Amino acid sequence: ADPTPGSFESVPWTVAYDAAGALLWEHVDTSGTCDQPPCRMGKNHGVVVTPGGEFLVGGERGLYVDVGFDMTYVLRRYDASMGEVELHEYPTPFNDDDDVASALALRPDGGVIMMGQTHNMSFTADLWLARLSGAGALERIDTFAAGDDDVVQFVTAMSDGSAVYSALADGFYAARIAADLAPVWHLDTDWYGPVLAGPGDVVFAAVDDNRVVDKLDAAGERQWADDDCLAGEGASALGLSPDGAQLLVCRSYEGDRKSVV
């Protein structure tokens, strides 16, 4: 919500519901207020649930400095019933105004992977990947050049420490990178959207408008694709049952602007 017309502020909002849909709590980041907006900017980009039942929400926030927002990426930790209990804020690799956090995933060992985009002093965009502990401590952060002006959309963590992410550069693609950021495979797609790892490092990826979901093996080879049942905006979220037997797809189509699960 932005009470001052023309100030173009946005702030992260997080809300939790119980299994019956009743509101448990909500949290809005109201830090960084000032007398004459714009003052603050922030977004949430991903949420994971730890084995202990806490919610980790990743994103970015920044305050207006000179002629733009100085952004840093953040990880919020929420208790299942009490709301926010801890906030971790980290400088991005080059501490540039255009550094953004884009995607968050839980690692099999309980840690976290977060990815985003950064601009170095030559004004070319690189991708960055941060490894965080389940408690939010920064373990390591690295940058890697995947292409020109690549923008990450989603990331999922694999059992061997590698990661699969979807991104946009000259076109849409999905890629797998090893724990040391060496490329494993690259798959050109027609759409970039959610990616989700299942048992055996099988990856479900929403990569096409009509063929909403692809199933990929660990080598990035397509095993099957969803039927052309709904033309529209692709899938906005994927979920997998613990045994890997059921896939939940949330998607939308333009006809009546409805969401479909």
Coordinates of C-alpha atoms in Angstrom, one line a residue:
A1 CA 0.0 0.0 0.0
D2 CA 1.3 3.5 -0.9
P3 CA -0.5 6.4 0.8
T4 CA 1.5 9.1 -1.2
P5 CA 0.5 9.4 -4.9
G6 CA 3.5 9.3 -7.2
S7 CA 6.0 8.0 -4.6
F8 CA 6.2 4.5 -6.1
E9 CA 6.9 2.8 -2.8
S10 CA 6.3 -0.9 -2.2
V11 CA 6.9 -2.9 1.0
P12 CA 7.0 -6.7 1.5
W13 CA 3.9 -8.3 3.0
T14 CA 3.9 -11.9 4.4
V15 CA 0.8 -13.7 5.6
A16 CA 0.2 -17.1 7.1
Y17 CA -3.0 -19.2 7.1
D18 CA -3.9 -22.5 8.9
A19 CA -5.0 -25.6 7.0
A20 CA -8.6 -24.4 7.1
G21 CA -7.8 -21.1 5.6
A22 CA -8.1 -19.0 8.8
L23 CA -5.6 -16.1 9.1
L24 CA -2.8 -16.9 11.6
W25 CA -0.8 -13.7 11.3
E26 CA 0.5 -11.1 8.8
H27 CA 3.6 -9.0 8.7
V28 CA 4.3 -5.8 6.7
D29 CA 7.8 -4.3 6.7
T30 CA 7.3 -0.7 7.7
S31 CA 10.9 0.2 8.4
G32 CA 12.6 3.1 6.7
T33 CA 9.8 5.6 6.9
C34 CA 10.4 9.3 6.1
D35 CA 8.5 12.6 5.8
Q36 CA 8.6 12.8 2.0
P37 CA 8.4 9.5 0.1
P38 CA 9.8 7.7 -1.8
C39 CA 11.7 6.2 1.1
R40 CA 11.7 2.5 0.8
M41 CA 11.3 -0.4 -1.6
G42 CA 11.1 -4.1 -0.9
K43 CA 9.8 -7.4 -2.4
N44 CA 9.4 -11.0 -1.3
H45 CA 10.6 -13.6 -3.9
G46 CA 10.4 -17.0 -2.3
V47 CA 9.4 -19.0 0.8
V48 CA 10.6 -22.4 2.1
V49 CA 9.6 -24.4 5.2
T50 CA 12.4 -25.8 7.3
P51 CA 12.2 -29.3 8.8
G52 CA 11.5 -27.6 12.2
G53 CA 8.4 -25.9 10.8
E54 CA 9.7 -22.3 10.5
F55 CA 9.1 -20.2 7.4
L56 CA 12.1 -18.6 5.7
V57 CA 11.1 -15.8 3.3
G58 CA 13.7 -14.4 0.9
G59 CA 13.7 -11.1 -1.0
E60 CA 15.2 -7.6 -1.0
R61 CA 14.7 -4.2 0.5
G62 CA 16.3 -0.8 0.3
L63 CA 16.1 2.8 1.1
Y64 CA 16.1 5.7 -1.3
V65 CA 19.6 7.2 -1.6
D66 CA 20.3 10.2 -3.9
V67 CA 18.6 9.1 -7.1
G68 CA 17.7 5.5 -6.5
F69 CA 17.1 2.7 -4.1
D70 CA 20.2 1.0 -2.5
M71 CA 19.0 -2.6 -2.3
T72 CA 20.2 -5.4 -0.1
Y73 CA 18.9 -9.0 0.0
V74 CA 17.3 -10.3 3.1
L75 CA 16.1 -13.5 4.7
R76 CA 13.2 -13.4 7.2
R77 CA 12.6 -16.2 9.6
Y78 CA 9.0 -16.6 10.9
D79 CA 7.7 -18.8 13.6
A80 CA 4.8 -21.0 12.6
S81 CA 2.4 -19.1 14.9
M82 CA 4.0 -15.9 16.1
G83 CA 5.1 -14.1 13.0
E84 CA 8.6 -12.6 12.3
V85 CA 11.2 -13.6 14.8
E86 CA 14.4 -12.7 13.0
L87 CA 15.7 -10.7 10.0
H88 CA 19.0 -11.2 8.3
E89 CA 20.2 -8.6 5.9
Y90 CA 23.2 -9.0 3.6
P91 CA 25.1 -6.8 1.2
T92 CA 25.0 -8.1 -2.4
P93 CA 28.3 -8.9 -4.0
F94 CA 28.9 -5.4 -5.6
N95 CA 26.6 -3.5 -3.2
D96 CA 25.1 -1.8 -6.3
D97 CA 21.7 -0.1 -6.6
D98 CA 20.7 -2.6 -9.2
D99 CA 21.5 -5.8 -7.2
V100 CA 18.4 -7.8 -6.6
A101 CA 17.4 -11.1 -5.0
S102 CA 15.1 -13.3 -7.1
A103 CA 14.8 -16.9 -6.0
L104 CA 15.0 -19.0 -2.8
A105 CA 15.2 -22.8 -2.3
L106 CA 15.7 -25.1 0.7
R107 CA 18.7 -27.5 0.4
P108 CA 18.4 -31.2 1.3
D109 CA 20.8 -30.6 4.2
G110 CA 18.5 -27.9 5.7
G111 CA 20.5 -24.9 4.4
V112 CA 19.2 -22.4 1.9
I113 CA 20.2 -21.3 -1.6
M114 CA 19.3 -17.8 -2.8
M115 CA 20.0 -16.4 -6.3
G116 CA 19.8 -13.0 -7.9
Q117 CA 21.4 -10.5 -10.3
T118 CA 24.2 -8.1 -9.8
H119 CA 26.0 -5.4 -11.8
N120 CA 29.7 -5.0 -11.5
M121 CA 31.7 -1.9 -12.2
S122 CA 31.7 -2.6 -16.0
F123 CA 27.9 -2.4 -15.9
T124 CA 27.5 -6.0 -17.1
A125 CA 25.1 -8.2 -15.2
D126 CA 26.2 -11.3 -13.5
L127 CA 24.2 -13.9 -11.5
W128 CA 25.0 -14.5 -7.9
L129 CA 24.3 -17.5 -5.7
A130 CA 24.4 -17.4 -1.9
R131 CA 24.6 -20.4 0.4
L132 CA 22.9 -19.7 3.8
S133 CA 22.5 -21.9 6.8
G134 CA 19.1 -22.9 8.0
A135 CA 19.5 -20.3 10.8
G136 CA 20.3 -17.6 8.2
A137 CA 24.0 -17.3 8.5
L138 CA 25.9 -16.5 5.3
E139 CA 28.1 -19.4 4.4
R140 CA 29.3 -18.3 1.0
I141 CA 28.4 -16.0 -1.9
D142 CA 29.7 -16.3 -5.5
T143 CA 29.0 -14.6 -8.8
F144 CA 29.1 -16.3 -12.2
A145 CA 28.7 -15.0 -15.7
A146 CA 25.9 -17.0 -17.4
G147 CA 25.3 -14.5 -20.2
D148 CA 24.4 -10.9 -20.8
D149 CA 21.8 -9.4 -18.5
D150 CA 20.5 -12.8 -17.3
V151 CA 17.6 -12.5 -14.8
V152 CA 16.8 -15.5 -12.5
Q153 CA 13.2 -16.4 -11.9
F154 CA 13.2 -19.6 -9.8
V155 CA 15.8 -22.0 -8.3
T156 CA 15.7 -25.5 -6.8
A157 CA 18.4 -27.3 -4.9
M158 CA 19.7 -30.8 -5.8
S159 CA 21.0 -33.6 -3.6
D160 CA 24.6 -33.2 -4.6
G161 CA 24.8 -29.4 -3.9
S162 CA 24.1 -28.3 -7.4
A163 CA 21.1 -26.1 -8.4
V164 CA 18.7 -25.9 -11.3
Y165 CA 17.4 -22.4 -12.1
S166 CA 15.1 -20.8 -14.7
A167 CA 16.2 -17.5 -16.2
L168 CA 15.7 -15.0 -19.0
A169 CA 18.6 -13.7 -21.2
D170 CA 18.3 -13.4 -25.0
G171 CA 15.6 -16.1 -24.5
F172 CA 14.1 -18.2 -21.8
Y173 CA 16.1 -21.1 -20.4
A174 CA 16.7 -23.5 -17.6
A175 CA 20.1 -24.6 -16.4
R176 CA 21.9 -26.8 -13.8
I177 CA 25.1 -25.6 -12.2
A178 CA 27.3 -27.7 -10.0
A179 CA 28.2 -26.8 -6.4
D180 CA 31.3 -25.0 -7.6
L181 CA 29.2 -23.1 -10.2
A182 CA 30.5 -25.1 -13.2
P183 CA 27.8 -25.6 -15.8
V184 CA 26.2 -29.0 -16.0
W185 CA 23.4 -28.5 -18.6
H186 CA 21.5 -25.8 -20.3
L187 CA 18.0 -26.1 -21.8
D188 CA 16.4 -23.4 -24.1
T189 CA 12.7 -23.1 -23.4
D190 CA 9.7 -21.0 -24.5
W191 CA 8.8 -19.9 -20.9
Y192 CA 10.6 -19.4 -17.7
G193 CA 8.8 -20.3 -14.5
P194 CA 8.9 -22.5 -11.4
V195 CA 11.4 -25.3 -11.0
L196 CA 11.1 -28.0 -8.4
A197 CA 13.3 -31.0 -7.5
G198 CA 11.8 -34.3 -6.6
P199 CA 13.1 -37.7 -5.5
G200 CA 16.0 -38.9 -7.6
D201 CA 16.8 -35.4 -8.7
V202 CA 13.9 -35.4 -11.1
V203 CA 13.0 -31.8 -12.0
F204 CA 9.6 -30.4 -12.7
A205 CA 9.8 -27.1 -14.6
A206 CA 7.1 -24.8 -15.9
V207 CA 8.7 -23.6 -19.1
D208 CA 6.0 -23.1 -21.8
D209 CA 2.7 -21.2 -22.2
N210 CA 0.6 -24.1 -23.4
R211 CA 2.7 -27.2 -22.3
V212 CA 2.6 -25.9 -18.8
V213 CA 4.8 -28.4 -17.0
D214 CA 7.8 -30.4 -18.1
K215 CA 9.4 -33.3 -16.2
L216 CA 13.2 -33.5 -16.7
D217 CA 15.6 -36.1 -15.5
A218 CA 18.9 -35.2 -13.8
A219 CA 20.6 -34.7 -17.1
G220 CA 18.0 -32.2 -18.3
E221 CA 16.3 -34.5 -20.7
R222 CA 12.5 -34.2 -21.0
Q223 CA 10.6 -37.2 -19.8
W224 CA 7.1 -35.9 -20.4
A225 CA 5.2 -32.6 -20.9
D226 CA 1.7 -31.5 -19.9
D227 CA -1.0 -31.5 -22.5
D228 CA -1.9 -28.3 -24.4
C229 CA -5.0 -27.9 -22.2
L230 CA -4.9 -24.2 -21.2
A231 CA -3.3 -21.4 -23.2
G232 CA -2.3 -18.5 -21.0
E233 CA 0.3 -17.4 -18.5
G234 CA 1.9 -20.7 -17.6
A235 CA 2.3 -21.9 -14.0
S236 CA 2.9 -19.5 -11.1
A237 CA 3.8 -22.2 -8.5
L238 CA 4.5 -25.9 -8.2
G239 CA 4.3 -28.2 -5.2
L240 CA 5.2 -31.9 -4.8
S241 CA 4.0 -34.4 -2.2
P242 CA 6.7 -35.8 0.1
D243 CA 6.6 -39.2 -1.6
G244 CA 6.8 -37.6 -5.1
A245 CA 3.5 -39.1 -6.2
Q246 CA 1.4 -36.0 -6.6
L247 CA 2.3 -32.7 -8.3
L248 CA 0.3 -29.6 -7.6
V249 CA 0.2 -26.9 -10.3
C250 CA -1.2 -23.4 -9.9
R251 CA -1.7 -21.7 -13.2
S252 CA -3.8 -19.0 -14.9
Y253 CA -5.3 -18.4 -18.3
E254 CA -6.5 -15.2 -19.9
G255 CA -10.0 -16.2 -21.1
D256 CA -11.9 -15.2 -17.9
R257 CA -8.7 -14.3 -16.0
K258 CA -9.1 -17.3 -13.7
S259 CA -6.6 -19.2 -11.7
V260 CA -6.5 -23.0 -12.0
V261 CA -5.2 -25.6 -9.6

